Short mmCIF file of C-alpha atoms and ligand atoms in Angstrom, two decimals:
data_model
loop_
_atom_site.label_atom_id
_atom_site.label_comp_id
_atom_site.label_asym_id
_atom_site.label_seq_id
_atom_site.Cartn_x
_atom_site.Cartn_y
_atom_site.Cartn_z
CA MET A 1 -0.05 0.25 0.23
CA SER A 2 1.48 3.23 -0.98
CA ASP A 3 -0.28 6.18 1.27
CA ASN A 4 -0.03 9.73 -0.31
CA TYR A 5 0.25 11.42 3.38
CA GLY A 6 0.23 14.88 0.95
CA SER A 7 -3.37 13.88 1.10
CA TYR A 8 -3.32 13.42 5.30
CA GLN A 9 -3.11 17.92 5.54
CA THR A 10 -6.35 18.17 3.47
CA GLU A 11 -7.97 15.69 5.02
CA ILE A 12 -7.34 17.53 8.46
CA TYR A 13 -8.34 20.72 6.42
CA GLY A 14 -11.38 18.95 4.78
CA LYS A 15 -12.80 16.83 7.75
CA GLY A 16 -11.96 20.14 9.68
CA ALA A 17 -9.21 19.00 12.70
CA LEU A 18 -11.64 17.73 15.41
CA MET A 19 -12.37 14.50 13.65
CA SER A 20 -8.66 14.20 12.01
CA LEU A 21 -6.49 14.55 14.57
CA VAL A 22 -6.35 12.49 18.02
CA PRO A 23 -6.90 15.26 20.47
CA GLY A 24 -3.70 15.92 22.71
CA VAL A 25 -1.32 15.60 20.26
CA THR A 26 0.39 17.91 19.02
CA THR A 27 1.28 18.17 15.20
CA ASP A 28 4.11 20.90 16.40
CA PRO A 29 7.43 19.02 16.75
CA ARG A 30 8.24 21.74 18.70
CA LEU A 31 5.31 20.80 21.70
CA LEU A 32 6.13 17.19 21.31
CA GLU A 33 8.47 16.97 23.86
CA GLU A 34 6.09 18.72 26.83
CA GLN A 35 3.18 17.00 25.95
CA ALA A 36 4.72 13.23 26.91
CA LYS A 37 6.61 15.11 29.64
CA LYS A 38 2.62 15.83 31.37
CA SER A 39 2.02 11.94 30.13
CA LEU A 40 5.65 10.21 31.72
CA GLY A 41 6.67 9.61 34.56
CA ILE A 42 10.15 12.23 35.44
CA ARG A 43 12.38 8.65 35.16
CA ALA A 44 10.70 7.06 31.73
CA PHE A 45 10.61 10.56 31.14
CA ASN A 46 13.92 11.74 31.58
CA TYR A 47 15.52 8.54 29.77
CA VAL A 48 13.62 9.69 26.82
CA ALA A 49 14.64 12.92 26.69
CA GLY A 50 17.64 12.97 28.11
CA GLY A 51 21.48 12.80 26.53
CA ALA A 52 24.96 12.16 26.73
CA GLY A 53 26.67 14.89 29.57
CA GLU A 54 25.49 18.07 28.62
CA LYS A 55 23.42 17.47 25.81
CA ALA A 56 26.31 19.47 23.87
CA THR A 57 25.97 16.84 20.60
CA MET A 58 22.04 16.87 21.18
CA ASP A 59 22.77 20.35 20.57
CA SER A 60 25.09 20.21 17.25
CA ASN A 61 22.50 17.54 15.74
CA ARG A 62 19.70 20.17 15.95
CA LEU A 63 22.13 22.73 14.84
CA ALA A 64 23.18 20.95 12.07
CA PHE A 65 19.83 21.03 10.75
CA ARG A 66 19.21 24.65 11.65
CA GLN A 67 22.72 25.28 9.17
CA TRP A 68 21.64 23.81 6.30
CA LYS A 69 19.29 25.04 4.44
CA LEU A 70 16.61 24.22 1.27
CA ILE A 71 16.85 26.00 -1.42
CA PRO A 72 13.61 25.71 -3.82
CA ARG A 73 12.69 25.30 -7.17
CA MET A 74 10.03 26.50 -8.24
CA MET A 75 7.24 25.03 -11.92
CA ARG A 76 8.80 20.70 -11.17
CA ASN A 77 5.70 19.24 -12.20
CA THR A 78 5.75 18.00 -8.44
CA PRO A 79 1.87 16.10 -9.22
CA GLU A 80 4.23 13.10 -9.95
CA GLN A 81 5.59 13.38 -7.23
CA ASP A 82 6.70 9.97 -5.05
CA VAL A 83 8.41 9.39 -1.78
CA SER A 84 9.31 5.31 -2.51
CA VAL A 85 12.61 4.52 -2.29
CA GLU A 86 14.34 0.89 -2.48
CA LEU A 87 16.82 -0.62 0.00
CA PHE A 88 18.72 -3.40 -0.20
CA GLY A 89 16.67 -4.67 -3.03
CA GLN A 90 13.66 -4.23 -1.89
CA LYS A 91 10.92 -1.40 -2.19
CA TYR A 92 9.47 1.20 0.48
CA ASP A 93 7.17 3.31 0.20
CA ASN A 94 8.95 5.95 2.37
CA PRO A 95 12.00 6.87 2.57
CA LEU A 96 11.80 6.97 6.58
CA ILE A 97 12.14 4.16 9.34
CA MET A 98 11.20 3.79 12.97
CA ALA A 99 14.67 4.02 14.65
CA PRO A 100 15.70 0.92 17.29
CA VAL A 101 14.10 2.03 20.27
CA GLY A 102 14.53 -0.19 23.54
CA VAL A 103 12.44 -0.49 27.02
CA GLN A 104 9.51 0.90 25.03
CA GLY A 105 6.96 -0.49 27.28
CA ILE A 106 7.82 2.34 30.01
CA PHE A 107 6.12 4.36 27.61
CA HIS A 108 3.03 3.29 27.50
CA GLU A 109 1.20 -0.01 27.46
CA ASP A 110 1.12 -0.16 23.64
CA LYS A 111 5.01 -0.52 23.82
CA GLU A 112 6.78 -2.29 21.11
CA THR A 113 3.95 -4.48 19.37
CA GLY A 114 1.68 -1.49 19.36
CA LEU A 115 3.84 0.69 17.11
CA ALA A 116 5.11 -2.77 15.25
CA GLU A 117 0.93 -2.87 14.20
CA VAL A 118 1.17 1.25 13.60
CA CYS A 119 3.95 0.97 11.49
CA GLU A 120 2.78 -1.30 9.54
CA GLU A 121 -0.41 0.58 8.97
CA VAL A 122 1.44 3.89 7.71
CA GLY A 123 4.13 1.72 5.74
CA VAL A 124 6.88 2.46 8.17
CA PRO A 125 9.89 -0.69 8.63
CA TYR A 126 10.42 -1.38 13.10
CA THR A 127 13.21 -2.09 13.97
CA LEU A 128 13.33 -4.18 17.00
CA SER A 129 16.03 -3.23 19.94
CA THR A 130 17.33 -6.60 21.14
CA ALA A 131 16.64 -4.22 24.40
CA SER A 132 12.71 -4.49 24.00
CA THR A 133 9.69 -5.15 26.27
CA SER A 134 8.30 -7.59 24.18
CA SER A 135 9.64 -10.53 22.09
CA ILE A 136 11.28 -10.92 18.02
CA GLU A 137 8.13 -13.44 18.13
CA GLU A 138 5.41 -10.54 19.33
CA VAL A 139 7.06 -8.22 18.21
CA ALA A 140 6.02 -9.90 14.44
CA THR A 141 2.93 -10.89 15.14
CA ALA A 142 1.89 -7.39 15.40
CA ASN A 143 3.70 -6.07 12.38
CA LYS A 144 1.69 -8.69 10.49
CA ASP A 145 2.73 -8.39 5.98
CA GLY A 146 5.44 -4.98 7.53
CA LYS A 147 8.93 -4.56 6.72
CA ARG A 148 11.03 -5.36 9.99
CA TRP A 149 14.60 -4.60 10.80
CA TYR A 150 16.17 -6.32 13.94
CA GLN A 151 18.83 -4.23 14.99
CA LEU A 152 21.40 -6.23 17.46
CA TYR A 153 22.84 -5.27 20.79
CA TRP A 154 25.14 -8.16 20.06
CA PRO A 155 25.95 -10.13 22.99
CA ARG A 156 29.73 -11.37 23.96
CA ASP A 157 28.64 -15.15 23.74
CA ASN A 158 28.58 -16.51 20.47
CA ASP A 159 25.17 -19.15 20.96
CA VAL A 160 23.47 -16.69 22.32
CA THR A 161 24.17 -14.47 19.03
CA LEU A 162 23.39 -17.00 16.64
CA SER A 163 20.43 -18.02 18.73
CA LEU A 164 19.09 -13.97 18.36
CA LEU A 165 20.02 -13.77 14.54
CA LYS A 166 18.25 -18.03 13.70
CA ARG A 167 15.06 -16.07 15.44
CA ALA A 168 15.22 -12.70 13.65
CA LYS A 169 15.45 -14.75 9.81
CA GLU A 170 12.76 -16.99 11.63
CA ASN A 171 10.08 -14.32 12.21
CA GLY A 172 10.86 -11.95 9.03
CA PHE A 173 13.03 -9.26 9.86
CA SER A 174 14.80 -8.52 6.88
CA VAL A 175 17.57 -6.21 7.58
CA LEU A 176 19.67 -6.95 10.88
CA VAL A 177 21.56 -3.84 12.58
CA VAL A 178 24.41 -3.83 14.73
CA THR A 179 24.78 -0.89 17.01
CA LEU A 180 28.47 -0.09 17.60
CA ASP A 181 28.53 3.08 19.51
CA THR A 182 26.94 1.56 22.65
CA TRP A 183 28.15 -0.97 24.02
CA SER A 184 28.07 0.75 27.27
CA LEU A 185 25.67 3.15 28.55
CA ALA A 186 27.19 7.10 28.64
CA TRP A 187 27.15 9.23 31.73
CA ARG A 188 23.68 10.47 31.80
CA PRO A 189 22.98 13.11 34.34
CA ALA A 190 19.42 12.93 34.07
CA ASP A 191 18.98 9.13 34.55
CA LEU A 192 22.18 9.10 36.70
CA ASP A 193 20.53 11.37 39.50
CA ASN A 194 17.50 9.46 39.53
CA ALA A 195 19.07 6.21 39.33
CA TYR A 196 17.52 4.87 36.90
CA VAL A 197 17.90 1.65 35.04
CA PRO A 198 15.12 -0.51 33.87
CA PHE A 199 17.07 -3.45 33.36
CA ILE A 200 18.61 -4.11 36.31
CA LYS A 201 15.03 -4.65 36.94
CA GLY A 202 14.58 -6.89 34.64
CA VAL A 203 12.64 -4.17 32.20
CA GLY A 204 13.75 -4.01 28.90
CA ASN A 205 15.30 -7.88 28.92
CA GLN A 206 12.23 -9.97 27.30
CA VAL A 207 14.63 -10.21 23.90
CA GLY A 208 16.99 -12.29 26.00
CA PHE A 209 14.59 -13.97 28.91
CA SER A 210 12.60 -15.16 25.47
CA ASP A 211 15.38 -16.39 24.22
CA PRO A 212 16.14 -20.63 24.59
CA VAL A 213 19.82 -20.87 24.23
CA PHE A 214 20.19 -17.76 27.00
CA ARG A 215 17.36 -19.54 29.05
CA ALA A 216 19.31 -23.26 29.04
CA LYS A 217 22.22 -21.19 29.81
CA PHE A 218 21.26 -18.66 33.18
CA GLU A 219 19.47 -22.57 34.91
CA LYS A 220 22.59 -24.83 33.95
CA GLU A 221 25.27 -21.74 35.34
CA SER A 222 22.60 -20.52 37.97
CA GLY A 223 20.75 -23.50 39.25
CA SER A 224 17.68 -21.05 38.96
CA THR A 225 14.74 -20.26 36.09
CA ILE A 226 14.59 -16.87 35.18
CA GLU A 227 11.61 -16.78 36.64
CA GLU A 228 13.23 -17.17 40.39
CA ASP A 229 15.94 -15.10 39.54
CA ILE A 230 15.12 -11.86 37.45
CA VAL A 231 17.77 -9.58 39.67
CA GLY A 232 20.45 -12.80 38.64
CA ALA A 233 18.87 -13.65 35.37
CA SER A 234 18.89 -9.20 33.98
CA ARG A 235 22.54 -9.33 35.65
CA ALA A 236 23.79 -12.14 32.81
CA TRP A 237 21.89 -10.82 29.95
CA ILE A 238 22.80 -6.79 30.60
CA GLY A 239 26.18 -8.69 31.07
CA ASP A 240 26.12 -10.33 27.59
CA ILE A 241 24.98 -7.91 25.41
CA PHE A 242 26.23 -4.01 26.70
CA ALA A 243 29.98 -6.51 27.05
CA GLY A 244 32.46 -3.11 27.31
CA ASN A 245 33.09 -3.46 23.78
CA PRO A 246 34.84 -6.57 23.38
CA HIS A 247 34.41 -6.92 19.61
CA SER A 248 36.55 -6.22 16.86
CA TRP A 249 36.06 -5.34 13.41
CA GLU A 250 37.66 -9.04 12.48
CA ASP A 251 34.43 -10.85 14.57
CA LEU A 252 31.99 -8.56 11.73
CA ALA A 253 33.64 -11.44 9.47
CA PHE A 254 31.10 -14.12 12.19
CA LEU A 255 28.48 -11.73 11.85
CA ARG A 256 28.54 -11.72 7.49
CA LYS A 257 29.06 -15.35 7.80
CA ASN A 258 25.80 -16.26 9.76
CA TRP A 259 23.36 -13.61 8.55
CA ASP A 260 22.65 -14.05 4.55
CA GLY A 261 20.31 -10.63 4.50
CA PRO A 262 21.48 -7.17 4.26
CA LEU A 263 24.07 -5.99 7.12
CA VAL A 264 23.73 -2.78 8.79
CA LEU A 265 26.41 -1.39 10.79
CA LYS A 266 24.95 1.73 13.39
CA GLY A 267 26.76 4.98 15.02
CA ILE A 268 29.15 5.45 12.05
CA GLN A 269 30.69 9.13 12.27
CA HIS A 270 33.77 8.53 10.92
CA VAL A 271 34.97 8.19 7.41
CA GLU A 272 37.49 5.47 8.06
CA ASP A 273 34.61 3.60 9.59
CA ALA A 274 32.43 3.89 6.97
CA LYS A 275 35.24 2.56 5.32
CA LEU A 276 36.61 -0.27 7.11
CA ALA A 277 32.60 -1.10 7.13
CA VAL A 278 32.34 -2.01 2.94
CA GLU A 279 35.78 -3.46 3.75
CA ALA A 280 34.09 -6.19 6.38
CA GLY A 281 31.30 -7.03 3.55
CA CYS A 282 28.30 -4.77 5.34
CA ASP A 283 25.84 -3.74 3.08
CA GLY A 284 25.03 -0.29 5.03
CA ILE A 285 25.76 1.93 7.94
CA VAL A 286 23.54 4.20 9.45
CA VAL A 287 25.32 8.00 10.32
CA SER A 288 24.06 7.90 13.92
CA ASN A 289 25.33 9.47 17.34
CA HIS A 290 22.73 7.66 18.71
CA GLY A 291 20.57 10.62 18.91
CA GLY A 292 23.58 12.19 21.14
CA ARG A 293 23.09 9.64 23.56
CA GLN A 294 26.52 8.57 23.60
CA VAL A 295 29.44 10.56 23.50
CA ASP A 296 28.88 14.90 24.43
CA GLY A 297 30.50 17.03 22.92
CA ALA A 298 30.59 15.60 19.31
CA ILE A 299 30.15 16.92 16.30
CA GLY A 300 26.25 16.60 14.37
CA SER A 301 25.52 13.81 12.77
CA LEU A 302 24.12 16.06 9.67
CA ASP A 303 27.90 17.47 9.66
CA VAL A 304 29.38 14.35 8.76
CA LEU A 305 26.75 13.41 6.70
CA PRO A 306 28.50 14.62 3.30
CA GLU A 307 32.38 13.09 3.72
CA ILE A 308 30.97 9.69 4.36
CA VAL A 309 28.73 9.75 1.39
CA ASP A 310 30.92 11.01 -0.85
CA ALA A 311 33.74 8.55 1.03
CA VAL A 312 31.58 5.53 0.45
CA GLY A 313 27.84 6.52 -1.06
CA ASP A 314 28.61 4.23 -3.97
CA LYS A 315 29.64 0.86 -2.46
CA ILE A 316 26.91 1.04 0.32
CA THR A 317 23.37 1.98 1.33
CA VAL A 318 24.10 5.15 3.87
CA LEU A 319 21.39 5.97 6.06
CA PHE A 320 21.13 8.40 8.77
CA ASP A 321 19.94 9.07 11.74
CA SER A 322 20.09 11.76 15.15
CA GLY A 323 17.92 15.08 15.32
CA ILE A 324 15.32 14.10 13.10
CA ARG A 325 12.34 16.69 13.50
CA THR A 326 10.70 18.01 10.39
CA GLY A 327 9.64 16.70 6.93
CA SER A 328 12.15 19.59 6.13
CA ASP A 329 15.28 17.75 7.90
CA VAL A 330 14.36 14.28 6.63
CA ILE A 331 14.74 16.31 2.80
CA LYS A 332 17.74 17.63 3.62
CA ALA A 333 19.51 14.17 5.12
CA LEU A 334 17.89 12.65 2.18
CA CYS A 335 19.58 15.87 -0.46
CA LEU A 336 22.81 15.04 1.14
CA GLY A 337 23.05 12.05 0.30
CA ALA A 338 21.58 9.62 2.57
CA LYS A 339 18.98 6.72 0.75
CA ALA A 340 16.24 7.08 3.74
CA VAL A 341 16.08 8.16 7.43
CA LEU A 342 15.24 7.16 11.33
CA VAL A 343 13.61 8.95 13.66
CA GLY A 344 13.63 8.20 17.37
CA ARG A 345 12.13 10.38 19.96
CA PRO A 346 9.34 12.28 17.81
CA VAL A 347 7.30 9.09 17.35
CA ILE A 348 8.04 7.60 21.51
CA TYR A 349 6.74 10.91 22.65
CA GLY A 350 3.52 9.94 20.37
CA LEU A 351 3.39 7.08 21.90
CA SER A 352 3.78 7.87 25.24
CA ILE A 353 0.88 10.50 24.61
CA GLN A 354 -1.64 8.77 23.39
CA GLY A 355 -0.01 4.94 22.34
CA ARG A 356 -0.95 3.58 18.74
CA ASP A 357 -3.01 6.61 18.55
CA GLY A 358 -0.28 9.33 19.30
CA ALA A 359 2.46 7.33 17.93
CA ARG A 360 0.33 7.40 14.39
CA GLN A 361 -0.19 10.30 14.29
CA VAL A 362 3.25 11.56 14.89
CA LEU A 363 4.06 9.13 11.57
CA LYS A 364 1.77 10.01 9.52
CA GLY A 365 2.55 13.88 10.33
CA LEU A 366 6.39 13.30 9.86
CA LEU A 367 5.01 11.78 6.11
CA ALA A 368 2.89 14.15 5.42
CA ASP A 369 4.58 17.13 6.30
CA LEU A 370 7.97 15.55 4.10
CA TRP A 371 5.44 14.97 0.66
CA GLN A 372 4.49 18.83 1.27
CA ASN A 373 7.77 20.11 2.00
CA MET A 374 9.93 18.22 -0.52
CA GLY A 375 7.23 19.11 -3.17
CA LEU A 376 7.10 22.81 -2.20
CA SER A 377 10.83 22.70 -2.90
CA GLY A 378 10.05 21.71 -6.08
CA ILE A 379 11.85 18.11 -5.36
CA ARG A 380 9.43 15.17 -7.52
CA ARG A 381 11.30 11.67 -5.94
CA VAL A 382 13.65 11.19 -3.43
CA ALA A 383 16.51 10.37 -6.27
CA ASP A 384 15.91 13.88 -7.36
CA CYS A 385 17.28 15.08 -3.80
CA ASN A 386 20.63 17.15 -4.69
CA ARG A 387 23.41 19.12 -2.51
CA ASP A 388 22.52 21.88 -5.32
CA GLN A 389 19.20 22.53 -4.06
CA MET A 390 21.36 23.12 -0.10
CA ARG A 391 23.58 25.84 0.99
CA LYS A 392 24.95 25.79 4.62
CA VAL A 393 25.06 29.43 6.37
CA GLN A 394 25.50 30.70 9.59
CA TYR A 395 22.36 33.17 10.71
CA GLY A 396 23.14 35.52 14.03
CA GLY A 397 21.22 35.84 16.31
CA ASP A 398 19.22 34.09 19.08
CA VAL A 399 17.65 31.11 17.52
CA LYS A 400 17.06 28.73 20.18
CA ALA A 401 17.41 24.65 19.20
CA MET A 402 14.89 22.69 19.64
CA MET A 403 15.19 19.52 21.59
C1 FMN B 501 14.65 6.71 24.66
C2 FMN B 501 15.30 5.78 23.41
C3 FMN B 501 16.15 4.45 24.02
C4 FMN B 501 16.90 3.87 22.69
N1 FMN B 501 17.60 2.62 22.44
C5 FMN B 501 18.03 2.30 21.43
C6 FMN B 501 18.23 0.82 21.09
O1 FMN B 501 17.88 0.18 22.09
N2 FMN B 501 19.43 0.45 20.25
C7 FMN B 501 19.85 1.50 19.48
O2 FMN B 501 20.48 0.98 18.27
N3 FMN B 501 19.49 2.79 19.37
C8 FMN B 501 18.30 3.00 20.70
N4 FMN B 501 18.16 5.04 19.97
C9 FMN B 501 18.86 5.44 19.16
C10 FMN B 501 18.00 5.67 18.36
O3 FMN B 501 17.79 4.37 17.32
C11 FMN B 501 18.41 6.14 16.90
O4 FMN B 501 19.58 6.48 16.68
C12 FMN B 501 18.37 7.88 18.04
O5 FMN B 501 16.86 7.75 18.98
C13 FMN B 501 18.10 8.80 16.53
O6 FMN B 501 18.07 10.57 17.23
P1 FMN B 501 16.22 11.46 16.82
O7 FMN B 501 15.93 10.51 19.03
O8 FMN B 501 17.02 12.54 17.49
O9 FMN B 501 15.39 10.67 16.16
C14 FMN B 501 17.46 5.40 21.87
C15 FMN B 501 16.98 6.48 21.60
C16 FMN B 501 16.42 6.57 22.40
C17 FMN B 501 16.00 8.23 22.46
O1 173 B 502 18.99 4.20 25.93
C1 173 B 502 19.47 4.28 24.69
O2 173 B 502 20.24 4.75 24.47
C2 173 B 502 19.70 2.67 24.48
O3 173 B 502 20.11 2.99 23.24
C3 173 B 502 19.55 1.43 25.46
C4 173 B 502 20.10 0.90 26.12
C5 173 B 502 20.31 0.24 26.92
C6 173 B 502 18.90 -0.10 26.85
C7 173 B 502 18.11 0.34 26.24
C8 173 B 502 18.24 0.91 24.79
#
């Protein structure tokens, strides 16, 4: 199904906002975070909204989007607009992918399964995090015929890794996204001040706790079942997936050998690492700084995108995330050479405010905004997104970077 989300705006105006929009879920991306804050306890809110250190990287992400500007073109036959893309030989209706976000159960009872269902409805692939409150099997069922990707926090234990890959494959997850930038959590003051680590209490460990290989090993080693010793099992699971940087570039051969679908590395910011990804036989990378949640004081992810595209864009698929908030942001990343983008926090804010309905509205709104802004910029299709229509400028003044 290829919905034209340009018509979402017409639908809203045509029927009247009250009939089409979910009450209480804003269409203004600048207000979403504030609305989510009202729906969440302080700990869950700080966890999603927070970042590393003084949040300097989060600021850089937004400032980079503010400094790169679109230059619109006119009379370009935009009625023939099309936002579909081809990724890894498959057609996708939209250049937007739901980023892997862990522990979605702390934001709303609809959790991963509800969001995976909504993603299928709106034509956006759902990426399931290894650190989830739903199992691989549950999410596959909820996502029905939707496209789904699996994000791996790469266990130290190869047997467990193989079991996760097998379950992902058997359950229709087509792309493996291996996250490299979070082998340990960063210094995140907002979580530290609240001593907030849900995984230690077993929340967010569902993928591990439902894994037959992990279960059997834990039971053999500890003499108890996971249910009898949730804290011990949580320690074992977290110790396995956040194992303190045990993997090297050479180890990628193991994943390459044991995953026969597209293999994507997430968290690439340096040109040399992008080249290493090509050498390791990867199919793609996500240029990402984890939404500014890991290294503090880092460059805005959008600012490294052009040089990475220049280095490897003709060899592997370059995807992008970190700081996408508007349709315009999506277009900018596409114009700088990304083939598609991932979005994290805004959708989680929607989920937090109003479960499935909130997440659906945020996703549809983002797609509608993308459609409208792309047409108005005179860009007919994603392949026509071009650096010719971009310029980096630095206006003075006091424009507060949002979110
Ligand atoms: C609450 C939260 C949890 C996240 N959990 C994961 C995760 O489990 N795995 C992962 O690869 N990235 C995770 N990320 C990072 C996102 O995949 C993505 O890189 C980031 O959110 C993009 O930035 P944005 O939020 O500005 O769109 C998480 C992000 C947030 C906000
Ligand atoms: O919080 C995060 O950014 C993240 O990637 C994560 C880390 C541990 C568990 C769940 C998600």
